[in-house]
C-alpha atoms as a printed R data frame, in Angstrom:
    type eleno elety resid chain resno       x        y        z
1   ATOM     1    CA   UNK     A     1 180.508  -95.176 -166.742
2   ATOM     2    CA   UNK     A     2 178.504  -94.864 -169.708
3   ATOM     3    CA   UNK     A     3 181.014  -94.363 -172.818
4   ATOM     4    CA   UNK     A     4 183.412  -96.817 -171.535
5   ATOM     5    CA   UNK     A     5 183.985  -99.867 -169.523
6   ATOM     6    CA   UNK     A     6 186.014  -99.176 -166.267
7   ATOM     7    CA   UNK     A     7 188.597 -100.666 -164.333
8   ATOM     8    CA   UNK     A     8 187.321 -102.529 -161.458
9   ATOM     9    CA   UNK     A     9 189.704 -101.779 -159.294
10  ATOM    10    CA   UNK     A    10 188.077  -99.053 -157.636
11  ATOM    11    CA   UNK     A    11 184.942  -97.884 -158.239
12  ATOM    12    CA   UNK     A    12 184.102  -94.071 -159.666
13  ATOM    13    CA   UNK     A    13 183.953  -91.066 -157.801
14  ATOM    14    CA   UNK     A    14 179.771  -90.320 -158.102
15  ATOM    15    CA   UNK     A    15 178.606  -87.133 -156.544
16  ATOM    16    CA   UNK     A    16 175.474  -84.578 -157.314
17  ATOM    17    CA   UNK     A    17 176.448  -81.027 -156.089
18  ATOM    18    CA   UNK     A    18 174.689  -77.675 -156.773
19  ATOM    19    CA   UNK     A    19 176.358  -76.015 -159.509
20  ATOM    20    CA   UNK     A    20 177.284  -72.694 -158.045
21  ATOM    21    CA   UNK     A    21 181.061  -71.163 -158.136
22  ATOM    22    CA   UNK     A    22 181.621  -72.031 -154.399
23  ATOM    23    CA   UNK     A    23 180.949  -75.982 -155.157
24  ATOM    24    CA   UNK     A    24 184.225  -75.728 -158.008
25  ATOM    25    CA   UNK     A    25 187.104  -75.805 -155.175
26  ATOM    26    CA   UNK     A    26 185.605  -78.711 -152.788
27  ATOM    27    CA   UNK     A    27 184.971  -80.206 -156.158
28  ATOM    28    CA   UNK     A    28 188.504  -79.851 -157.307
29  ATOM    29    CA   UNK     A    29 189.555  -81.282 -154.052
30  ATOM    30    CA   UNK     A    30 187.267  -84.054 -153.854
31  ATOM    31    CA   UNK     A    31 189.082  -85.619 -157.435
32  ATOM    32    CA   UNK     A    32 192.302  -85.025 -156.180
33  ATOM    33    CA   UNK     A    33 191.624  -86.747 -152.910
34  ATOM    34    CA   UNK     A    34 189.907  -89.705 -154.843
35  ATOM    35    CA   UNK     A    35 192.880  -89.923 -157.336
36  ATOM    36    CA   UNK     A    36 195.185  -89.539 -154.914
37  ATOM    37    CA   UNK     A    37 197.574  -87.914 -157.224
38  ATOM    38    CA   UNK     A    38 198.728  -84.471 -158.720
39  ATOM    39    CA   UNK     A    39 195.898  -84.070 -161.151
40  ATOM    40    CA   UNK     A    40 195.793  -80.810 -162.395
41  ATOM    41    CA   UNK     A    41 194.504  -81.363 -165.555
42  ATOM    42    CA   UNK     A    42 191.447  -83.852 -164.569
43  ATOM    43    CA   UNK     A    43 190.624  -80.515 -162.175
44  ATOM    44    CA   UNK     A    44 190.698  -78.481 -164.991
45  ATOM    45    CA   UNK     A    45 188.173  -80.940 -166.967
46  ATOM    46    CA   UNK     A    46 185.965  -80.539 -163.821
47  ATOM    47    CA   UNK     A    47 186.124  -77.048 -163.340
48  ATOM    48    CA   UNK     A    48 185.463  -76.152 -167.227
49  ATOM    49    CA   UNK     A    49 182.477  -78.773 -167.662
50  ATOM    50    CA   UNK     A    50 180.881  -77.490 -164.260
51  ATOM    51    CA   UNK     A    51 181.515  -74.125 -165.227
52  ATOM    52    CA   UNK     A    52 179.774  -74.441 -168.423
53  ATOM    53    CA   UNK     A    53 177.008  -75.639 -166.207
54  ATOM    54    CA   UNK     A    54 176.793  -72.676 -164.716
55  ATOM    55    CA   UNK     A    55 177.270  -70.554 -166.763
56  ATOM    56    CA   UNK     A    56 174.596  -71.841 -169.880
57  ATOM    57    CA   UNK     A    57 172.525  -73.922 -168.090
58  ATOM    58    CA   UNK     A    58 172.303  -71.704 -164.685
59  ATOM    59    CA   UNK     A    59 173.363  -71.519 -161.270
60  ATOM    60    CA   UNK     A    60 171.759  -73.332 -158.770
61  ATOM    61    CA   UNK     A    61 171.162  -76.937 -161.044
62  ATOM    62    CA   UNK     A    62 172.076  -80.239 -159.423
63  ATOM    63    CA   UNK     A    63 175.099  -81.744 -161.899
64  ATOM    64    CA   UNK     A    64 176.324  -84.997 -161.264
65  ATOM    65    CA   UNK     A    65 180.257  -85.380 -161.927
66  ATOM    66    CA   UNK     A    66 181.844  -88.797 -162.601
67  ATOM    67    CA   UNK     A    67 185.116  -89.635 -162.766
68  ATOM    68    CA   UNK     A    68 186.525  -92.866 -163.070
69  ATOM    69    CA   UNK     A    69 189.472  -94.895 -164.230
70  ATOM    70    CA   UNK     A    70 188.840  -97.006 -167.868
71  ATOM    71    CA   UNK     A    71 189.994 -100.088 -168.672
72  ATOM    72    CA   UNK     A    72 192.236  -98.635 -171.188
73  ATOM    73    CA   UNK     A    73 194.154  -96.649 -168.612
74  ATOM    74    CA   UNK     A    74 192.262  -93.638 -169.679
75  ATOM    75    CA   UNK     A    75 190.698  -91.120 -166.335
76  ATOM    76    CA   UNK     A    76 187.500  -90.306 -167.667
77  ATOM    77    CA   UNK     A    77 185.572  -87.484 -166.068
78  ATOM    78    CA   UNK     A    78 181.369  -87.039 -166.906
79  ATOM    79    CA   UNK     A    79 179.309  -83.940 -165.935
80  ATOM    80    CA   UNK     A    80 175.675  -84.543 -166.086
81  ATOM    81    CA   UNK     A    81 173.016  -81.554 -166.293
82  ATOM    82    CA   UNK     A    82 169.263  -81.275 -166.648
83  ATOM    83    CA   UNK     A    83 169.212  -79.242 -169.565
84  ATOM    84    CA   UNK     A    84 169.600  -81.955 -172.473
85  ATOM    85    CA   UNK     A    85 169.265  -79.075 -175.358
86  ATOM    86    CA   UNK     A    86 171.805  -76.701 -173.844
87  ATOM    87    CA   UNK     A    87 175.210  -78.306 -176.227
88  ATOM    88    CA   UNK     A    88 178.532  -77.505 -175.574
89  ATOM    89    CA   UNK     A    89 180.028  -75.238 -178.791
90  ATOM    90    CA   UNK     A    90 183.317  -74.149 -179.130
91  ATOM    91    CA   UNK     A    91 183.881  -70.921 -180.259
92  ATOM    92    CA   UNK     A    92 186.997  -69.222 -181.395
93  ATOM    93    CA   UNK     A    93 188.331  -66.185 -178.739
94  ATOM    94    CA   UNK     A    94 190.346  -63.503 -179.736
95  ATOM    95    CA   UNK     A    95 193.134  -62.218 -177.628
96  ATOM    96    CA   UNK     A    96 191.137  -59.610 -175.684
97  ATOM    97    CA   UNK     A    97 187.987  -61.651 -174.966
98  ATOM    98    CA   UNK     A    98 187.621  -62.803 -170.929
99  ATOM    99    CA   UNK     A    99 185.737  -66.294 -172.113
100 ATOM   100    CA   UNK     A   100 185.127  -68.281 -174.627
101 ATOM   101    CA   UNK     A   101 188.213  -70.832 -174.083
102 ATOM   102    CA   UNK     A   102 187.340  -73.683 -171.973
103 ATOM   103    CA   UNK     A   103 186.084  -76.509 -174.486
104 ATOM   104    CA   UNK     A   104 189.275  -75.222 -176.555
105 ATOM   105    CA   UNK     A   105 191.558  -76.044 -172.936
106 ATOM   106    CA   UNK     A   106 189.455  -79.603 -172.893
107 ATOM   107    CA   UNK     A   107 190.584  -80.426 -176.491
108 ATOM   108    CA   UNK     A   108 194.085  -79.278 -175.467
109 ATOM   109    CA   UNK     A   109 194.409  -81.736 -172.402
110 ATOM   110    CA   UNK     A   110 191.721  -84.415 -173.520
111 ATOM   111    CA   UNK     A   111 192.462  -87.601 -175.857
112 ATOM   112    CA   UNK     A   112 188.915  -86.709 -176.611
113 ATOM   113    CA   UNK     A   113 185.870  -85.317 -175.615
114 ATOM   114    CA   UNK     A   114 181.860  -85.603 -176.371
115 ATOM   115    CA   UNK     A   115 177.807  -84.875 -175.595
116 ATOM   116    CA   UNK     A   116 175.821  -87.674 -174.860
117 ATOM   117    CA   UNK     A   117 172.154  -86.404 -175.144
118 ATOM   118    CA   UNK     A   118 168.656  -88.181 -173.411
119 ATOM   119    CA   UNK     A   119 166.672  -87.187 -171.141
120 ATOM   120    CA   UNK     A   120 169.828  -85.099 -169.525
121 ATOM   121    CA   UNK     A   121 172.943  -84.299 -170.927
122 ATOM   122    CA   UNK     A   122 176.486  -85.774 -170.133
123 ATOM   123    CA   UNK     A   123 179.439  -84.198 -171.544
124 ATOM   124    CA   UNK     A   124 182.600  -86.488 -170.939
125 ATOM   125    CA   UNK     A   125 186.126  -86.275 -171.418
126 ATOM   126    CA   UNK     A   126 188.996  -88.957 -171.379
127 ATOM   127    CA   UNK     A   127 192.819  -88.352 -170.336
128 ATOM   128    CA   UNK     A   128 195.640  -90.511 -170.291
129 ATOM   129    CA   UNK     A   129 196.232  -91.855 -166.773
130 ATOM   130    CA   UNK     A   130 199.419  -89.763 -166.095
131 ATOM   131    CA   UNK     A   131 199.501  -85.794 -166.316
C-alpha cells in the first residue's frame, strides 16, 4: 500500500467495483471474509469512504478499495476514485440533519485518516488490528 509498508504475510485485499449502493454489502462482506474476523469497524471505513464516492463524486465510477494489514499491526483500508479534486471535508451536523457524519465516524474509529492527491485520489484510513 502506498502510505505504509505492509506485512507480508498476506497480501492486500485489491478490488475495482462500480460505486453504486448495491456494491456496499458484497463489499462489506468481501473484508470480512478476507479478514476473517468480526470487523465492524474496518466495514464501516469501507462503507463511509465508498459512500462518499458516491455520493460527491457520482454513482456509477470504478473505485478501487484496498485493505491491508501494516507492519505496525495497523488494518489500513484505501478507496481510490477518479475525481482527484473532489476532497473529503468534514463538516459539523446538527442533531436533525440525515448526513453530514461519516468522516466525523472515521476520525472516531481511525488512529488516523488522510487524501493522497495525483492523478486520482486515495483517501486512507488506519485502525488498530483488533476492534
Amino acid at each position: 500500500m502506498r502510505g505504509a509498508g505492509l506485512a507480508r504475510s498476506r497480501p492486500p485485499l485489491d478490488v475495482e467495483v462500480i460505486a453504486v449502493p448495491k456494491a456496499l454489502q458484497g463489499l462489506r462482506r468481501t473484508v470480512r471474509r478476507y479478514l476473517d474476523a468480526p470487523c465492524a469497524d474496518v466495514q464501516l471505513c469501507v462503507t463511509e469512504l465508498v459512500g462518499n464516492v458516491i455520493r460527491h463524486v457520482g454513482e456509477g465510477v470504478c473505485v478501487r478499495l484496498r485493505v491491508g494489514r501494516t507492519d505496525g499491526g495497523r488494518i489500513r483500508i484505501e478507496v481510490t476514485d477518479p475525481e482527484a479534486g473532489a476532497l473529503p471535508v468534514p463538516v459539523p451536523a446538527t442533531a436533525d440533519d440525515e448526513t453530514g457524519r461519516g468522516l466525523a465516524l472515521i476520525d472516531a474509529v481511525t488512529v488516523r485518516w488522510g487524501v493522497e492527491q495525483g492523478v486520482e485520489k486515495t483517501v486512507w484510513c488506519e485502525l488498530a488490528q483488533s476492534e
